[in-house]
Coordinates of C-alpha atoms in Angstrom, one line a residue:
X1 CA 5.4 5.9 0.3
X2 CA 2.8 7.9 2.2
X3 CA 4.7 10.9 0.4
X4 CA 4.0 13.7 -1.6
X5 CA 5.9 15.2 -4.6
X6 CA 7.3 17.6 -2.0
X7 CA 9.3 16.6 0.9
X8 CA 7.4 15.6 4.1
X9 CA 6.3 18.9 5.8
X10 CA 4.4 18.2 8.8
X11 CA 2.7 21.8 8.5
X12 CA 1.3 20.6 5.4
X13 CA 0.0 17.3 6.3
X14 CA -1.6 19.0 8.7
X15 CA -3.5 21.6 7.1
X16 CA -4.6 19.4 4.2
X17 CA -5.7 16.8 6.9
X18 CA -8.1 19.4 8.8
X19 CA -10.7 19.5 5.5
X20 CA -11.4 15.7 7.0
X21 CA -14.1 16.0 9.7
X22 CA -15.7 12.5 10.5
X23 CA -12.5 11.1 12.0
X24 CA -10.9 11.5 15.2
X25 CA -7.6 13.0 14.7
X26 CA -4.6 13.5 16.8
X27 CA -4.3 16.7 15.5
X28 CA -7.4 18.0 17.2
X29 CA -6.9 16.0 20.5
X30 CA -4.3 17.4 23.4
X31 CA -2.3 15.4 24.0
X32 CA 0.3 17.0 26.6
X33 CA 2.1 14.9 28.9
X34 CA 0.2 11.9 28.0
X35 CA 1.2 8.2 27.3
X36 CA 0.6 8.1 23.4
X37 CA 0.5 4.4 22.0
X38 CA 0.8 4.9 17.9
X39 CA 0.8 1.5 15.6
X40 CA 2.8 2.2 12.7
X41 CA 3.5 0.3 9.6
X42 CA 7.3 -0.4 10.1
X43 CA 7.1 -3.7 7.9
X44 CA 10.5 -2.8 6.4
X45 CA 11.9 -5.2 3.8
X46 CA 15.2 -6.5 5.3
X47 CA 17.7 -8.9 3.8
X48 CA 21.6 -9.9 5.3
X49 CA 20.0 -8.0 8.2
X50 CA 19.5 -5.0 6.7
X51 CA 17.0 -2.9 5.6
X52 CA 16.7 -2.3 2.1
X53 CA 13.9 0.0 2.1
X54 CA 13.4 2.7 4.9
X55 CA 10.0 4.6 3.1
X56 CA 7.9 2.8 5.6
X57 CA 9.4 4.1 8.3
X58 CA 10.0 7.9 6.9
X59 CA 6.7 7.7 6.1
X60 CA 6.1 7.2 9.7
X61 CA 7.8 10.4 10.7
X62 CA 5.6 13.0 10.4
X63 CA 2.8 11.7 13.1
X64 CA 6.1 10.7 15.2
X65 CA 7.6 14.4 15.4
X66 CA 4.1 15.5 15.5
X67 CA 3.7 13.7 19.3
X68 CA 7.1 14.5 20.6
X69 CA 6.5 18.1 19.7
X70 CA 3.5 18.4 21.9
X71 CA 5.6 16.7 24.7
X72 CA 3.9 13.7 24.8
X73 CA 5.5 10.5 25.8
X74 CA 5.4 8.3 22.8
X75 CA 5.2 4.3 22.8
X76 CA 5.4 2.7 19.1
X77 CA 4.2 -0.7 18.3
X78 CA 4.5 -2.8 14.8
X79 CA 4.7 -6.0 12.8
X80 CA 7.4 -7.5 11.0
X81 CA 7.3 -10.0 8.4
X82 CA 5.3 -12.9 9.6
X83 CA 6.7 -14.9 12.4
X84 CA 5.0 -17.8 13.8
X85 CA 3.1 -16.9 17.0
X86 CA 4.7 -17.0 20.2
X87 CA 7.9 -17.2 18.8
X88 CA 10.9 -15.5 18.6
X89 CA 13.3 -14.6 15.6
X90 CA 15.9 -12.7 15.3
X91 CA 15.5 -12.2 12.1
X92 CA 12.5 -10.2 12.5
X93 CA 12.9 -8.5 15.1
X94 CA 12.3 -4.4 15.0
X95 CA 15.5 -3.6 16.7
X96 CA 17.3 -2.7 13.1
X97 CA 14.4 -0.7 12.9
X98 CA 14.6 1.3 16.0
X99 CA 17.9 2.0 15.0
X100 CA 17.0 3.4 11.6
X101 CA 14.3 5.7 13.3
X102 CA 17.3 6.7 15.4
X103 CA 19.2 7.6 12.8
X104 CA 16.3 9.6 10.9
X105 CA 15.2 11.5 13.8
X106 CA 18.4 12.3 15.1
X107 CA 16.8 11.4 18.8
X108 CA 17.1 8.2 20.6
X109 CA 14.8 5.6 20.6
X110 CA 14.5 3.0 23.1
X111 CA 13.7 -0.5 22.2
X112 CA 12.1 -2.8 24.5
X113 CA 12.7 -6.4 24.1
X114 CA 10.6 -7.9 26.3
X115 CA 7.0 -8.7 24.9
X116 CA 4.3 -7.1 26.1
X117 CA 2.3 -10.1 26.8
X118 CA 4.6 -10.2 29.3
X119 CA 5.7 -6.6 30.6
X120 CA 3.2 -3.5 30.7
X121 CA 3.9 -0.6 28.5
X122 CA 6.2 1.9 29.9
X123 CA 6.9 5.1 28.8
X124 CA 9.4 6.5 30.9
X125 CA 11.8 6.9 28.1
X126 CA 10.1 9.1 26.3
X127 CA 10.0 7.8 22.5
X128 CA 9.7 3.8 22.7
X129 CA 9.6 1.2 20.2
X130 CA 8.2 -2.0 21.3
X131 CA 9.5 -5.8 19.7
X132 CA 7.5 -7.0 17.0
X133 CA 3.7 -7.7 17.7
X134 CA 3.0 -10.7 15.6
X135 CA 5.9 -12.4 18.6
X136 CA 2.3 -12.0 20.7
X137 CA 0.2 -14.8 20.6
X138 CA -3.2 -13.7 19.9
X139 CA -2.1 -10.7 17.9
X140 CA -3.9 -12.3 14.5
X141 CA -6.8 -13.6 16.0
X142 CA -7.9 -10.2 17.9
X143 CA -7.1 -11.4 21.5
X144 CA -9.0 -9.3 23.8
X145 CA -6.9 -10.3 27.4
X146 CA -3.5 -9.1 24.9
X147 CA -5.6 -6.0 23.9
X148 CA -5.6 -4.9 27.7
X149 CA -2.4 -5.6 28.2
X150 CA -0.9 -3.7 25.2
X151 CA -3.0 -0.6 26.3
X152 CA -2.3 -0.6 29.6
X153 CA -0.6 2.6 31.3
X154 CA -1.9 4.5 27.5
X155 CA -4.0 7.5 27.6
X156 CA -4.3 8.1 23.8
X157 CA -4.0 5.2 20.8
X158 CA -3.0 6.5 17.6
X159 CA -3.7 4.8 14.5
X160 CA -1.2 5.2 11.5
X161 CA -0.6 2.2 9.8
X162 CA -3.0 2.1 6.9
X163 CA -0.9 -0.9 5.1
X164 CA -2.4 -3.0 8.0
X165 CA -6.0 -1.3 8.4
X166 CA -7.5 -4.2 6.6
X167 CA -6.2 -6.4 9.3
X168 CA -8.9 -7.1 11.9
X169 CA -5.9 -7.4 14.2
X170 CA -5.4 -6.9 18.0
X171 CA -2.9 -4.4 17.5
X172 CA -4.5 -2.8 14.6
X173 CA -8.7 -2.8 16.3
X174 CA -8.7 -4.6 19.5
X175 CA -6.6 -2.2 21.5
X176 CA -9.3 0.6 20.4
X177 CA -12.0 -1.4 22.8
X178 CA -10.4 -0.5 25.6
X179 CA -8.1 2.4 25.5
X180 CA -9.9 6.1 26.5
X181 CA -9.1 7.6 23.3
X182 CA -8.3 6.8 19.7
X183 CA -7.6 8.5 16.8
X184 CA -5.8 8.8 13.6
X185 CA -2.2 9.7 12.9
X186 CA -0.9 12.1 10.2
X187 CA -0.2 9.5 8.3
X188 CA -3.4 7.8 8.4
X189 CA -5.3 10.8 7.4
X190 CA -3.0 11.6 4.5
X191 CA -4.0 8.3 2.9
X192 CA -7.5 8.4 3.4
X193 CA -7.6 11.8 2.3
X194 CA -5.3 11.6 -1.3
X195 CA -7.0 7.8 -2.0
X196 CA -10.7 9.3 -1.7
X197 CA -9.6 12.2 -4.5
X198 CA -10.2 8.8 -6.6
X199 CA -13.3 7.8 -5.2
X200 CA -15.1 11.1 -4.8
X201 CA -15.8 13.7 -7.8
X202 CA -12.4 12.9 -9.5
X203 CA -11.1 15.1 -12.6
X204 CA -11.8 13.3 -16.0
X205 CA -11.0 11.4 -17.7
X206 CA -10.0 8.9 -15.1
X207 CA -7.3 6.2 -15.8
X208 CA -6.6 2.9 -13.9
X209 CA -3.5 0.6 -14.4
X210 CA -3.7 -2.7 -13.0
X211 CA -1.5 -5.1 -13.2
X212 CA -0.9 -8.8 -11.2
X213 CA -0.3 -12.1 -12.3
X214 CA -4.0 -12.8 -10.7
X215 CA -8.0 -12.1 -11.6
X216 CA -8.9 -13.4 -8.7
X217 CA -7.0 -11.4 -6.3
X218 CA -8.0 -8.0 -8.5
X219 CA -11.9 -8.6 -8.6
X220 CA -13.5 -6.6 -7.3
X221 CA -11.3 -4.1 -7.6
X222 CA -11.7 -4.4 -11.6
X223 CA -15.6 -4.3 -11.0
X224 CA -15.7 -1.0 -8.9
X225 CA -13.5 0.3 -11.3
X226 CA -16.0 -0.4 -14.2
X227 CA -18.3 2.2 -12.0
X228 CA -15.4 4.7 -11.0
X229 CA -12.9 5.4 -14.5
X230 CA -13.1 5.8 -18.0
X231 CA -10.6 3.7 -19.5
X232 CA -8.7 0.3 -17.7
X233 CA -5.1 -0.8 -18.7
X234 CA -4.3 -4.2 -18.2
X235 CA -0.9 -6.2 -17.4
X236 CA 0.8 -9.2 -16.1
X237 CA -1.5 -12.3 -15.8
X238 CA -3.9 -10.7 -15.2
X239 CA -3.8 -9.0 -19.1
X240 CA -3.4 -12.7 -20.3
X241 CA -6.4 -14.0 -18.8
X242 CA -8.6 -11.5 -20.7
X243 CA -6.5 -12.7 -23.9
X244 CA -8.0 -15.5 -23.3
X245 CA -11.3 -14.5 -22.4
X246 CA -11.2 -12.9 -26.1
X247 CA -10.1 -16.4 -28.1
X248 CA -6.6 -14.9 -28.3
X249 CA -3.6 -17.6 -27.8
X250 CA -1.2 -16.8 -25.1
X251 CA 0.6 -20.2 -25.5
X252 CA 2.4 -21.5 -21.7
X253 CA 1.9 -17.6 -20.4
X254 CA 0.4 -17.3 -16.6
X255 CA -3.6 -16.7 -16.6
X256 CA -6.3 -18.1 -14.6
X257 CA -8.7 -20.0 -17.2
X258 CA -10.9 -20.8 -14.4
X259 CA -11.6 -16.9 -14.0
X260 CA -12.8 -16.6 -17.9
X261 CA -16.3 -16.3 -17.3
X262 CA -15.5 -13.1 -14.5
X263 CA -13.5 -11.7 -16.6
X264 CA -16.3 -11.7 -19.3
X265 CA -18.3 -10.4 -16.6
X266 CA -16.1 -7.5 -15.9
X267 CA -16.6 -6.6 -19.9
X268 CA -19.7 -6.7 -19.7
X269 CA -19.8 -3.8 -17.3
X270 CA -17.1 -2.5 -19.1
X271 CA -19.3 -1.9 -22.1
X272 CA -22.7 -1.0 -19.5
X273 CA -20.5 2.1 -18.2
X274 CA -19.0 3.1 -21.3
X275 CA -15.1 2.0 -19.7
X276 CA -12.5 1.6 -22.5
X277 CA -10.4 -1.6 -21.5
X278 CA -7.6 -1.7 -24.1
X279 CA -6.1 -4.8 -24.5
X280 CA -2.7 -5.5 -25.9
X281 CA -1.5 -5.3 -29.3
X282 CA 1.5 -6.6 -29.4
X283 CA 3.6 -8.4 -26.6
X284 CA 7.0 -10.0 -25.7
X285 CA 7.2 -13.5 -25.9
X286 CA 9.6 -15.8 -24.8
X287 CA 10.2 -18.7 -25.9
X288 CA 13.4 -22.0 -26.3
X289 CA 14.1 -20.1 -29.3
X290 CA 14.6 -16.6 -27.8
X291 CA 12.8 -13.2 -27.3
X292 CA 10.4 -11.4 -29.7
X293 CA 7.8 -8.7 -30.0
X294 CA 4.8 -10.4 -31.8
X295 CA 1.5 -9.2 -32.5
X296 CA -1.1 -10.7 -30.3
X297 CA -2.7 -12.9 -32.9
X298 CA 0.5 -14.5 -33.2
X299 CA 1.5 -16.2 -30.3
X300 CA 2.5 -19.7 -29.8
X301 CA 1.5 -22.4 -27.9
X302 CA 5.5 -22.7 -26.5
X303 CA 5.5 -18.5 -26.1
X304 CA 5.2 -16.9 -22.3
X305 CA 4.3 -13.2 -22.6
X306 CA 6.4 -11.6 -20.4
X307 CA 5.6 -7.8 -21.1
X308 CA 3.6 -5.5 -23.7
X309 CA 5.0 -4.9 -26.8
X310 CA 6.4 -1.6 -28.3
X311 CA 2.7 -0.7 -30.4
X312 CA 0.9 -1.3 -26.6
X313 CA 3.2 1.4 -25.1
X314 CA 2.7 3.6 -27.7
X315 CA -1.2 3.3 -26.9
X316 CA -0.7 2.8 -23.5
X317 CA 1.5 6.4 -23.3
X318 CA -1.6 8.3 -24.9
X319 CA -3.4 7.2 -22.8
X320 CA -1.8 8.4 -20.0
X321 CA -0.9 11.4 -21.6
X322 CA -4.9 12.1 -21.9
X323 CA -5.8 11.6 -18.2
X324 CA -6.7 13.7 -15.6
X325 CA -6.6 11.5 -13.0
X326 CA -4.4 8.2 -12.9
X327 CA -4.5 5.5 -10.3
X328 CA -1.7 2.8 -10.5
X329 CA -1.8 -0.7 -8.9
X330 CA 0.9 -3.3 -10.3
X331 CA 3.2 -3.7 -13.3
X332 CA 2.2 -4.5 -16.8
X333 CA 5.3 -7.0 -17.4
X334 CA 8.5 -9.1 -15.2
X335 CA 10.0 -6.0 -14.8
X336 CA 12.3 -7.4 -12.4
X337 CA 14.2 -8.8 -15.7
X338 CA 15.8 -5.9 -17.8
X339 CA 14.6 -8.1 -21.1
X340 CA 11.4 -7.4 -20.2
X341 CA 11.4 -4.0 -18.2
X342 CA 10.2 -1.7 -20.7
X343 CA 6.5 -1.8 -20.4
X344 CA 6.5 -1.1 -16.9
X345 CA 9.4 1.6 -17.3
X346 CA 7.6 3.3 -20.0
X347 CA 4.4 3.5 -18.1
X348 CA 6.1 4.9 -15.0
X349 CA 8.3 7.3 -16.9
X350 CA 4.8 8.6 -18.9
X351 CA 3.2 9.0 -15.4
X352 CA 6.4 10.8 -14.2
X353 CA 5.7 13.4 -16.5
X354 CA 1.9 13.7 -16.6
X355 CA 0.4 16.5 -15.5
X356 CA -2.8 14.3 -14.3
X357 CA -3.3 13.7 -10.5
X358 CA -0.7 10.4 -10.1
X359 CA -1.7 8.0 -7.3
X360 CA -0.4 4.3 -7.2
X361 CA 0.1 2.0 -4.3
X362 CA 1.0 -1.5 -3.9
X363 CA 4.5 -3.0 -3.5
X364 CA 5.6 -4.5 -6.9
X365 CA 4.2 -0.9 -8.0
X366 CA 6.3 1.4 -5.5
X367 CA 9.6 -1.1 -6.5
X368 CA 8.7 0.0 -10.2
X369 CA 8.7 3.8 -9.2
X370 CA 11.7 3.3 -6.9
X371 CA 13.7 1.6 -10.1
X372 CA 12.1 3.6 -13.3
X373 CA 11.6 7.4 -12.0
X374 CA 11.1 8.1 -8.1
X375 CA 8.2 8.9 -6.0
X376 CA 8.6 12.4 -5.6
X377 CA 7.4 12.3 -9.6
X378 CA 4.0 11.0 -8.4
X379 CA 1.3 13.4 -6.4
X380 CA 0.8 10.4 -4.0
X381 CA 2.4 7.1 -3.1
X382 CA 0.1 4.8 -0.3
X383 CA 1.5 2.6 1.8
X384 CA -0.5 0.4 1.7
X385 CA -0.8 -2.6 -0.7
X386 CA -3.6 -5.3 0.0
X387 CA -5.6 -1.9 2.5
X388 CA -5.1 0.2 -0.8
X389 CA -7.0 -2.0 -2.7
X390 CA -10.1 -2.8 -0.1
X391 CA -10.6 1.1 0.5
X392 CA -10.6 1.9 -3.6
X393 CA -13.0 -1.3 -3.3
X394 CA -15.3 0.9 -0.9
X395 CA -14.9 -2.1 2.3
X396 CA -14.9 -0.4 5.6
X397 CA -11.3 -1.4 7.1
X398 CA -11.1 -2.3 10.5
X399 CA -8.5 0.1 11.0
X400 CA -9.9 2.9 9.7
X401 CA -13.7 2.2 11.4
X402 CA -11.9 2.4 14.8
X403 CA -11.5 6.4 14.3
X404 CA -14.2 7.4 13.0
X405 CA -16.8 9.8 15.0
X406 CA -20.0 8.2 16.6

């Protein structure tokens, strides 16, 4: 996540991030001897109380090291999960993951329990990671009083966690109201700069893959990309719905029927900008008297379609094969079930082998990766999921306005 092909090189990040120059970066700030506050993204996924997934925080390393190797004194702050406000649990608490960034950078990190609502920021110890900041009440609702306080005793606020950019957050915009400086991390700049290879004078012929059990969640993001590719794969519910929207039966199969008329909107433009959506052939249907490929004109009213069928991956391969430039967001199928895996694992293994530009975000997406083929097979990986979308969508993310240059 946040990672390219290559391992993490922090002498890479940083040359590639200089070509940026309407943000304020860390890179081009000194910040020697100074109290350096950086929000991260170290919303690890953690079950039996441990953490299944550490790419969050190795993602995280590179503006990390990046600090300590200047000699500043580092503070780290981050969510967890979503706790209820003024409230604490054990159970997401960041002190498994202080311990992981420990491990990974083979330096201690102190972790201070007591909430800064409470306590002001110290950085005596040199790297700090400070208890979860949805504990805080105000932290959602963009507190201004917590801002001060989180702030306090900080010469230099870094933001690098582009998975919560979209949140209007005090942690995450607030703090930037009050603190002397603020900038982006390595991290931070890494996303912008890889996602906006999509968005700006891209290599054609440009593919999108999205997938989701919802329309309505995907929008917008289906309409910009009406303007922005050439050709628009489908999957999941959200593949059924436009089924649908074309007279096809999907028999008991998730779809939004109240999102037909959108979706015929979406077409629409489709056909305006001369954007191939491909729907499915042929899919797998389950039903009380077992699993089958069937075409899609011969589905039945007690059938779910729980993947694309094998003729769809064979189309869905070319495709792939014929891009220059491939953005993936979300599975095509309930990969999760090995039944019905092989949609999503033959799309991930075709993108493994492209020679196209590969950039996908989104969690169900990086699990797919993480299970199929691995994310050093991809050019980019974002860390974001919900923020990944909104910036492909061209919103300005709270996060992200914070650094930019007056």
């Amino acid at each position: 996540m946040g990672l390219f092909k290559q391992d993490v090189r922090c002498n890479r990040i940083l040359n590639e991030c200089k070509v940026m120059s309407t943000y304020n970066e860390l890179t081009d700030i000194d910040i020697r001897n100074k109290n350096i506050l950086i929000r991260e993204d170290l919303n690890v996924p953690i079950k039996n109380n441990k953490i299944i997934n550490d790419a969050r925080i190795k993602a995280a390393i590179p503006t990390i090291s990046y600090a300590l190797s200047k000699g500043a004194n580092v503070g780290i702050i981050s969510h967890l999960g979503r706790p209820i406000e003024g409230k604490f649990d054990s159970k997401q608490s960041l002190k498994i993951v202080a311990e992981r960034l420990s491990e990974i950078l083979n330096k201690k990190v102190f972790f201070e329990e007591q909430p800064l609502d409470t306590k002001s920021p110290e950085y005596k110890n040199k790297l700090t990671l400070f208890e979860n900041t949805r504990f805080l009440v105000g932290e959602k609702s963009g507190d201004e009083k917590l801002a001060k306080k989180i702030i306090k005793n900080c010469d230099v606020f870094v933001m690098d966690a582009f998975g919560a950019s979209h949140r209007k957050h005090t942690s995450t915009y607030t703090v930037s109201k009050y603190v002397p400086v603020c900038c982006g991390g390595l991290l931070l700049m890494n996303e912008i700069k890889n996602i906006e290879k999509v968005l700006k004078n891209p290599s054609k012929p440009v593919l999108a893959i999205i997938g989701g059990s919802k329309v309505s969640t995907k929008l917008n993001i289906l309409k910009k990309l009406t303007e922005k590719v050439d050709t628009i794969i489908l999957g999941g519910g959200i593949a059924n719905t436009f089924l649908l929207s074309s007279n096809l039966p999907i028999g008991k199969s998730l779809a939004e029927k109240n999102m037909v008329s959108d979706v015929k909107e979406i077409l629409r433009l489709a056909k305006k900008n001369d954007v191939l959506i491909p729907l499915p052939k042929d899919v797998m249907c389950q039903s009380l008297t077992g699993i089958r490929n069937k075409n899609v004109n011969e589905v039945q009213k007690e059938d779910y379609i729980k993947d694309i069928g094998s003729k769809t991956s064979i189309i869905y391969e070319k495709l792939i094969e014929e891009a220059a430039t491939i953005l993936w967001n979300g599975p095509v199928g309930v990969f999760e079930d090995a039944l019905f895996e092989n949609g999503t694992k033959n799309i991930a293994r075709s993108i493994g082998n492209t020679k196209a530009l590969t950039i996908a975000g989104g969690g169900d997406t990086i699990s797919a990766i993480e299970k199929f083929i691995s994310m050093e097979k991809l050019d980019y990986v974002s860390t974001g999921g919900g923020a990944f979308l909104e910036f492909l969508e061209g919103k300005k993310l709270p996060g992200i306005e914070i650094i930019k240059k007056l």
